Amino acid sequence: MQHMNVLITGGAGFIGSHLAKYLLRNNFNITIIDTFSNYYEVKRKKEHLDQIKKIGEFHLETFDLRDEDKTLHHFKKKSYDAVIHLAALPGVQYSISNPHDYIDHDIKAVVNVLRAAGETGVPHVVFGSSSSVYGDVDGPVREEQADGRVRSPYAAAKSGAESFCHAYRSLYGFKLSILRFFTVYGPWGRPDMAIPLFIKKLMDEEEIEIFGREQSRDFTYIDDIVKGIFLSLYQQTDSEVFNLGNGHPIPLQRLIDLLVDPFPDAKIVDRPFRIGDVKHTWSNIHKAQEQLGYKPEIDINEGLRRTIAWAKKYYGR
Ligand SMILES: NC(=O)c1ccc[n+]([C@@H]2O[C@H](COP(=O)([O-])OP(=O)(O)OC[C@H]3O[C@@H](n4cnc5c(N)ncnc54)[C@H](O)[C@@H]3O)[C@@H](O)[C@H]2O)c1
């Protein structure tokens, strides 16, 4: 379908800005709502928008989706074919010291969007969820394995938000796609996350802290995630949950080895494992492959090569 009208909430963020660029290249009409929260540098979010502007025109609204009236008012002015809700406060560790912020940004704002979408007849809502809803796992997880036994306030908020998505789909009848992303990385990666944080510290010749080497993550390259979100816009069934991962978890020790290779003087400091974190993530992506045609293409070697190349350019080395 050409010229689909799509709202991306959180479109000034890492995933949202990559998605906006991809959809603009594919002739979508894009609106972004973002409040420029200061979880990480606001300057970075403005740079994301500058990157999107290089690709094409889009509408930008800067308000906070926790405001129910403003949210509904906005939706009444528009006629969206799909809403992709990515706005959230991310971060597991920060959620332990600030749990109420996650109830506000990661549940209340979601409810406002779902209700406004329902009230204004939006046909399709896509919700950006997280692998954290699975808690700790020791094998590849399928979508039906999330049982609510999560390990952090962030994960609890995402799990609760998923329930609200189902409730509002049932109330209003829109098509719902819940997408669970597995540790996303790549150029413009969120600066609080392991890969971008480690690369920056290695470039600055600072030590990197490892909170337990016996961990693994299903690191997923940003372009693969963006394609998965794009494909979900065309899914045919009413309500579906999909894992969007790479399917090949990387032990933390392997990640360290890969990163230390281009930075042989790396200083690594071992710290105790942190509560709230999970030890392993591993997606079973069979359902997304079968039903969406999702196919991750970038492995960790190529993904890190591109990410390091971007970081060197961005930080001017
Ligand atoms: N990056 C990952 O590895 C990952 C993994 C799993 C799930 N997710 C989810 O994907 C989504 C996008 O993540 P990201 O990494 O791009 O994060 P991000 O922080 O870069 O982007 C989120 C954006 O949402 C905006 N925002 C937050 N609260 C808002 C509010 N109340 N009103 C309006 N805007 C608001 C922020 O300003 C930010 O620009 C989030 O829902 C996140 O939980 C991300």
Short mmCIF file of C-alpha atoms and ligand atoms in Angstrom, two decimals:
data_model
loop_
_atom_site.label_atom_id
_atom_site.label_comp_id
_atom_site.label_asym_id
_atom_site.label_seq_id
_atom_site.Cartn_x
_atom_site.Cartn_y
_atom_site.Cartn_z
CA MET A 1 0.00 0.00 0.00
CA GLN A 2 1.43 3.40 -0.97
CA HIS A 3 1.23 6.54 1.17
CA MET A 4 0.09 4.82 4.34
CA ASN A 5 -0.39 7.36 7.15
CA VAL A 6 1.60 6.16 10.11
CA LEU A 7 2.20 7.60 13.57
CA ILE A 8 5.47 6.66 15.25
CA THR A 9 5.45 7.52 18.94
CA GLY A 10 8.96 7.81 20.35
CA GLY A 11 10.13 8.56 16.81
CA ALA A 12 13.01 10.73 18.06
CA GLY A 13 14.47 7.69 19.81
CA PHE A 14 16.89 5.06 18.56
CA ILE A 15 14.51 2.52 17.01
CA GLY A 16 11.84 5.07 16.08
CA SER A 17 14.22 7.28 14.10
CA HIS A 18 15.60 4.34 12.11
CA LEU A 19 12.04 3.20 11.43
CA ALA A 20 11.01 6.68 10.30
CA LYS A 21 13.88 6.78 7.79
CA TYR A 22 12.96 3.36 6.44
CA LEU A 23 9.26 4.19 6.09
CA LEU A 24 9.99 7.54 4.44
CA ARG A 25 12.17 5.75 1.89
CA ASN A 26 9.13 3.56 1.21
CA ASN A 27 6.81 6.55 0.62
CA PHE A 28 4.89 6.45 3.90
CA ASN A 29 3.43 9.64 5.41
CA ILE A 30 4.98 9.90 8.84
CA THR A 31 4.02 11.72 12.00
CA ILE A 32 6.25 11.55 15.04
CA ILE A 33 5.19 12.27 18.61
CA ASP A 34 8.05 12.54 21.09
CA THR A 35 8.51 14.46 24.31
CA PHE A 36 12.34 14.39 24.24
CA SER A 37 12.62 12.82 27.65
CA ASN A 38 16.06 13.18 29.20
CA TYR A 39 16.78 9.51 29.99
CA TYR A 40 19.76 10.11 27.71
CA GLU A 41 21.02 13.25 25.97
CA VAL A 42 18.25 15.28 24.33
CA LYS A 43 20.89 16.53 21.86
CA ARG A 44 21.17 12.99 20.52
CA LYS A 45 17.41 12.87 19.88
CA LYS A 46 17.60 16.13 17.91
CA GLU A 47 20.40 14.58 15.85
CA HIS A 48 18.15 11.59 15.16
CA LEU A 49 15.53 13.99 13.81
CA ASP A 50 18.16 15.70 11.63
CA GLN A 51 18.99 12.31 10.16
CA ILE A 52 15.32 11.69 9.36
CA LYS A 53 14.99 15.13 7.74
CA LYS A 54 17.77 14.19 5.31
CA ILE A 55 15.49 11.45 3.98
CA GLY A 56 12.26 13.39 3.74
CA GLU A 57 9.48 15.49 5.26
CA PHE A 58 7.51 14.38 8.28
CA HIS A 59 5.20 15.92 10.88
CA LEU A 60 6.55 16.39 14.39
CA GLU A 61 4.54 16.91 17.56
CA THR A 62 6.39 17.41 20.80
CA PHE A 63 4.13 16.60 23.67
CA ASP A 64 3.95 14.06 26.44
CA LEU A 65 1.72 11.06 25.82
CA ARG A 66 1.03 10.84 29.55
CA ASP A 67 -1.37 13.74 28.86
CA GLU A 68 -4.64 12.02 27.99
CA ASP A 69 -6.44 15.12 26.64
CA LYS A 70 -3.58 16.17 24.37
CA THR A 71 -3.24 12.63 23.08
CA LEU A 72 -6.91 12.29 22.21
CA HIS A 73 -7.00 15.79 20.73
CA HIS A 74 -4.09 14.89 18.44
CA PHE A 75 -5.70 11.67 17.24
CA LYS A 76 -8.95 13.49 16.47
CA LYS A 77 -7.09 15.77 14.05
CA LYS A 78 -5.55 12.86 12.17
CA SER A 79 -6.58 9.75 10.32
CA TYR A 80 -3.94 7.11 10.80
CA ASP A 81 -3.73 3.79 9.00
CA ALA A 82 -1.44 2.50 11.72
CA VAL A 83 0.08 3.64 15.00
CA ILE A 84 3.46 2.25 16.02
CA HIS A 85 3.91 2.89 19.71
CA LEU A 86 7.61 2.96 20.61
CA ALA A 87 7.59 5.80 23.16
CA ALA A 88 8.75 4.48 26.51
CA LEU A 89 11.22 4.95 29.27
CA PRO A 90 13.70 2.12 28.65
CA GLY A 91 16.34 0.63 30.93
CA VAL A 92 16.21 -2.16 33.47
CA GLN A 93 18.55 -0.76 36.14
CA TYR A 94 17.03 2.74 36.18
CA SER A 95 13.60 1.17 36.66
CA ILE A 96 14.68 -0.33 39.97
CA SER A 97 15.31 3.12 41.49
CA ASN A 98 12.46 4.88 39.61
CA PRO A 99 9.59 2.39 39.30
CA HIS A 100 6.79 4.97 39.23
CA ASP A 101 8.21 6.63 36.13
CA TYR A 102 7.72 3.31 34.32
CA ILE A 103 4.09 3.09 35.38
CA ASP A 104 3.66 6.58 33.90
CA HIS A 105 5.67 6.35 30.65
CA ASP A 106 5.38 2.64 29.90
CA ILE A 107 1.80 1.96 30.99
CA LYS A 108 -0.18 5.20 31.38
CA ALA A 109 1.05 6.64 28.06
CA VAL A 110 0.28 3.31 26.35
CA VAL A 111 -3.28 3.35 27.68
CA ASN A 112 -3.74 6.91 26.39
CA VAL A 113 -2.53 5.90 22.94
CA LEU A 114 -4.65 2.73 22.84
CA ARG A 115 -7.77 4.58 23.91
CA ALA A 116 -7.24 7.46 21.50
CA ALA A 117 -6.53 4.98 18.68
CA GLY A 118 -9.72 3.08 19.52
CA GLU A 119 -11.86 6.20 19.83
CA THR A 120 -10.72 7.55 16.47
CA GLY A 121 -11.00 4.26 14.57
CA VAL A 122 -7.31 3.58 13.91
CA PRO A 123 -7.35 0.15 12.20
CA HIS A 124 -3.97 -1.16 13.39
CA VAL A 125 -1.87 -0.64 16.54
CA VAL A 126 1.69 -1.96 16.72
CA PHE A 127 3.23 -2.05 20.19
CA GLY A 128 7.00 -2.17 20.77
CA SER A 129 7.45 -4.65 23.59
CA SER A 130 10.53 -6.35 24.91
CA SER A 131 12.21 -9.72 25.44
CA SER A 132 12.25 -8.76 29.13
CA VAL A 133 8.63 -10.00 29.43
CA TYR A 134 10.05 -13.55 29.42
CA GLY A 135 12.13 -13.18 32.59
CA ASP A 136 15.11 -15.54 32.65
CA VAL A 137 15.19 -18.25 30.02
CA ASP A 138 17.49 -21.14 29.23
CA GLY A 139 16.51 -21.86 25.65
CA PRO A 140 14.87 -20.19 22.67
CA VAL A 141 11.53 -18.75 23.85
CA ARG A 142 8.30 -18.93 21.91
CA GLU A 143 5.69 -16.17 22.16
CA GLU A 144 3.33 -18.16 24.40
CA GLN A 145 6.03 -18.70 27.02
CA ALA A 146 5.70 -15.27 28.67
CA ASP A 147 4.06 -16.03 32.02
CA GLY A 148 4.40 -12.69 33.82
CA ARG A 149 7.30 -13.85 36.02
CA VAL A 150 9.52 -10.91 35.16
CA ARG A 151 12.56 -9.59 36.97
CA SER A 152 12.40 -5.78 36.93
CA PRO A 153 9.90 -2.92 37.11
CA TYR A 154 10.70 -2.14 33.44
CA ALA A 155 9.75 -5.68 32.44
CA ALA A 156 6.64 -5.58 34.62
CA ALA A 157 5.56 -2.35 32.92
CA LYS A 158 6.06 -3.88 29.46
CA SER A 159 4.19 -7.01 30.49
CA GLY A 160 1.35 -4.91 31.95
CA ALA A 161 1.26 -2.71 28.84
CA GLU A 162 0.86 -5.83 26.68
CA SER A 163 -2.21 -6.76 28.74
CA PHE A 164 -3.67 -3.29 28.18
CA CYS A 165 -3.06 -3.75 24.45
CA HIS A 166 -5.13 -6.95 24.49
CA ALA A 167 -7.85 -5.29 26.58
CA TYR A 168 -8.19 -2.32 24.21
CA ARG A 169 -8.08 -4.52 21.13
CA SER A 170 -10.97 -6.42 22.62
CA LEU A 171 -12.85 -3.19 23.45
CA TYR A 172 -12.32 -1.45 20.09
CA GLY A 173 -11.54 -4.25 17.66
CA PHE A 174 -8.45 -2.78 16.00
CA LYS A 175 -5.78 -5.08 14.63
CA LEU A 176 -2.99 -5.49 17.18
CA SER A 177 0.63 -6.49 16.65
CA ILE A 178 2.80 -6.84 19.73
CA LEU A 179 6.47 -7.04 18.77
CA ARG A 180 9.00 -8.19 21.35
CA PHE A 181 12.40 -6.77 20.47
CA PHE A 182 15.57 -8.53 21.62
CA THR A 183 18.54 -6.27 22.58
CA VAL A 184 18.75 -3.95 19.59
CA TYR A 185 22.07 -2.40 18.52
CA GLY A 186 23.60 -0.55 15.59
CA PRO A 187 24.52 2.99 14.49
CA TRP A 188 22.91 5.63 16.74
CA GLY A 189 22.41 2.89 19.35
CA ARG A 190 21.04 3.98 22.71
CA PRO A 191 24.06 5.24 24.68
CA ASP A 192 23.06 3.45 27.92
CA MET A 193 23.11 0.00 26.30
CA ALA A 194 26.06 -2.40 26.49
CA ILE A 195 27.38 -2.34 22.92
CA PRO A 196 27.35 1.47 22.39
CA LEU A 197 28.55 2.05 25.95
CA PHE A 198 31.45 -0.40 25.60
CA ILE A 199 32.50 0.99 22.20
CA LYS A 200 32.51 4.57 23.52
CA LYS A 201 34.53 3.61 26.59
CA LEU A 202 37.02 1.60 24.51
CA MET A 203 37.48 4.55 22.17
CA ASP A 204 38.03 6.84 25.18
CA GLU A 205 40.50 4.31 26.64
CA GLU A 206 38.32 3.98 29.74
CA GLU A 207 37.70 0.72 31.55
CA ILE A 208 34.55 -1.21 30.82
CA GLU A 209 32.58 -2.83 33.60
CA ILE A 210 31.14 -6.33 33.14
CA PHE A 211 28.42 -7.36 35.57
CA GLY A 212 28.93 -11.12 35.31
CA ARG A 213 30.46 -12.82 32.25
CA GLU A 214 28.13 -15.83 32.42
CA GLN A 215 25.44 -14.06 30.41
CA SER A 216 24.26 -14.10 26.83
CA ARG A 217 22.08 -11.80 24.75
CA ASP A 218 20.22 -12.28 21.52
CA PHE A 219 21.68 -9.08 20.02
CA THR A 220 19.60 -7.95 17.04
CA TYR A 221 20.78 -5.47 14.45
CA ILE A 222 18.63 -2.36 14.05
CA ASP A 223 17.97 -2.84 10.31
CA ASP A 224 16.51 -6.28 10.99
CA ILE A 225 14.22 -4.89 13.69
CA VAL A 226 13.08 -2.08 11.40
CA LYS A 227 12.25 -4.56 8.63
CA GLY A 228 10.32 -6.67 11.14
CA ILE A 229 8.24 -3.66 12.21
CA PHE A 230 7.64 -2.77 8.56
CA LEU A 231 6.49 -6.33 7.78
CA SER A 232 4.13 -6.31 10.77
CA LEU A 233 2.19 -3.47 9.12
CA TYR A 234 1.02 -6.00 6.56
CA GLN A 235 0.21 -8.92 8.86
CA GLN A 236 -3.19 -10.33 8.12
CA THR A 237 -4.56 -11.68 11.42
CA ASP A 238 -6.34 -9.69 14.12
CA SER A 239 -4.07 -9.98 17.11
CA GLU A 240 -0.59 -11.37 17.13
CA VAL A 241 2.53 -11.36 19.28
CA PHE A 242 5.87 -11.77 17.51
CA ASN A 243 9.43 -12.16 18.71
CA LEU A 244 11.81 -9.99 16.71
CA GLY A 245 15.26 -11.26 17.55
CA ASN A 246 18.29 -12.63 15.78
CA GLY A 247 17.86 -16.17 17.12
CA HIS A 248 21.58 -16.68 17.83
CA PRO A 249 22.45 -15.51 21.35
CA ILE A 250 25.98 -14.26 21.89
CA PRO A 251 27.77 -15.11 25.15
CA LEU A 252 29.03 -11.92 26.78
CA GLN A 253 32.56 -13.33 26.71
CA ARG A 254 32.33 -13.65 22.92
CA LEU A 255 31.11 -10.06 22.65
CA ILE A 256 34.07 -8.91 24.75
CA ASP A 257 36.49 -10.89 22.57
CA LEU A 258 35.00 -9.38 19.40
CA LEU A 259 35.20 -5.85 20.81
CA VAL A 260 38.67 -6.22 22.25
CA ASP A 261 39.99 -7.34 18.86
CA PRO A 262 39.88 -3.80 17.35
CA PHE A 263 40.75 -2.30 20.79
CA PRO A 264 43.64 -4.46 22.06
CA ASP A 265 44.41 -2.14 25.03
CA ALA A 266 40.95 -2.63 26.52
CA LYS A 267 40.67 -2.55 30.29
CA ILE A 268 37.90 -4.78 31.62
CA VAL A 269 36.71 -4.76 35.23
CA ASP A 270 34.54 -7.56 36.58
CA ARG A 271 31.68 -6.62 38.88
CA PRO A 272 29.01 -8.78 40.54
CA PHE A 273 25.88 -9.70 38.60
CA ARG A 274 23.13 -7.07 39.06
CA ILE A 275 19.66 -7.99 40.28
CA GLY A 276 16.92 -7.03 37.84
CA ASP A 277 18.97 -8.18 34.85
CA VAL A 278 18.28 -11.52 33.22
CA LYS A 279 21.18 -13.89 32.54
CA HIS A 280 20.12 -14.99 29.07
CA THR A 281 17.85 -13.95 26.23
CA TRP A 282 17.18 -16.14 23.21
CA SER A 283 14.35 -15.74 20.74
CA ASN A 284 12.55 -18.40 18.80
CA ILE A 285 11.68 -16.38 15.66
CA HIS A 286 9.84 -19.13 13.83
CA LYS A 287 6.45 -17.40 14.07
CA ALA A 288 7.71 -14.08 12.67
CA GLN A 289 9.53 -15.98 9.91
CA GLU A 290 6.41 -17.95 8.98
CA GLN A 291 3.77 -15.24 9.30
CA LEU A 292 5.66 -12.03 8.50
CA GLY A 293 8.47 -13.24 6.28
CA TYR A 294 10.91 -11.81 8.86
CA LYS A 295 14.51 -12.84 8.24
CA PRO A 296 17.38 -11.32 10.24
CA GLU A 297 20.30 -10.74 7.89
CA ILE A 298 23.05 -9.06 9.89
CA ASP A 299 25.15 -11.27 12.17
CA ILE A 300 27.12 -9.97 15.15
CA ASN A 301 30.41 -9.65 13.23
CA GLU A 302 28.95 -7.48 10.51
CA GLY A 303 26.70 -5.62 12.98
CA LEU A 304 29.63 -4.70 15.21
CA ARG A 305 31.75 -3.71 12.22
CA ARG A 306 29.06 -1.27 11.10
CA THR A 307 28.44 0.00 14.63
CA ILE A 308 32.12 0.65 15.35
CA ALA A 309 32.53 2.36 11.96
CA TRP A 310 29.58 4.63 12.81
CA ALA A 311 30.94 5.40 16.31
CA LYS A 312 34.36 6.35 14.94
CA LYS A 313 32.75 8.76 12.50
CA TYR A 314 30.24 10.14 15.02
CA TYR A 315 32.81 10.77 17.75
CA GLY A 316 35.26 12.08 15.18
CA ARG A 317 38.08 9.53 15.48
N1 LIG B 1 16.59 -0.73 22.22
C1 LIG B 1 16.29 -1.98 22.60
O1 LIG B 1 17.16 -2.86 22.64
C2 LIG B 1 14.88 -2.36 22.97
C3 LIG B 1 14.65 -3.70 23.32
C4 LIG B 1 13.35 -4.07 23.66
C5 LIG B 1 12.32 -3.15 23.61
N2 LIG B 1 12.59 -1.84 23.28
C6 LIG B 1 11.47 -0.91 23.25
O2 LIG B 1 11.47 -0.25 22.01
C7 LIG B 1 10.99 1.08 22.16
C8 LIG B 1 12.00 2.08 21.60
O3 LIG B 1 13.23 1.91 22.31
P1 LIG B 1 14.51 2.78 21.99
O4 LIG B 1 15.69 1.93 22.31
O5 LIG B 1 14.40 3.39 20.66
O6 LIG B 1 14.40 3.88 23.15
P2 LIG B 1 14.61 5.48 23.07
O7 LIG B 1 14.67 5.93 24.50
O8 LIG B 1 15.74 5.80 22.20
O9 LIG B 1 13.25 5.99 22.41
C9 LIG B 1 12.06 6.18 23.14
C10 LIG B 1 11.53 7.58 22.82
O10 LIG B 1 10.28 7.75 23.49
C11 LIG B 1 10.18 9.09 23.94
N3 LIG B 1 9.22 9.13 25.06
C12 LIG B 1 9.34 8.54 26.26
N4 LIG B 1 8.26 8.80 27.03
C13 LIG B 1 7.42 9.56 26.27
C14 LIG B 1 6.15 10.13 26.50
N5 LIG B 1 5.54 9.98 27.69
N6 LIG B 1 5.57 10.86 25.52
C15 LIG B 1 6.19 11.02 24.32
N7 LIG B 1 7.41 10.50 24.05
C16 LIG B 1 8.02 9.78 25.02
C17 LIG B 1 11.59 9.45 24.36
O11 LIG B 1 11.82 10.85 24.35
C18 LIG B 1 12.44 8.69 23.32
O12 LIG B 1 12.82 9.55 22.25
C19 LIG B 1 10.70 1.26 23.65
O13 LIG B 1 9.36 0.98 23.88
C20 LIG B 1 11.57 0.20 24.29
O14 LIG B 1 11.06 -0.19 25.54
C21 LIG B 1 13.84 -1.43 22.96
#
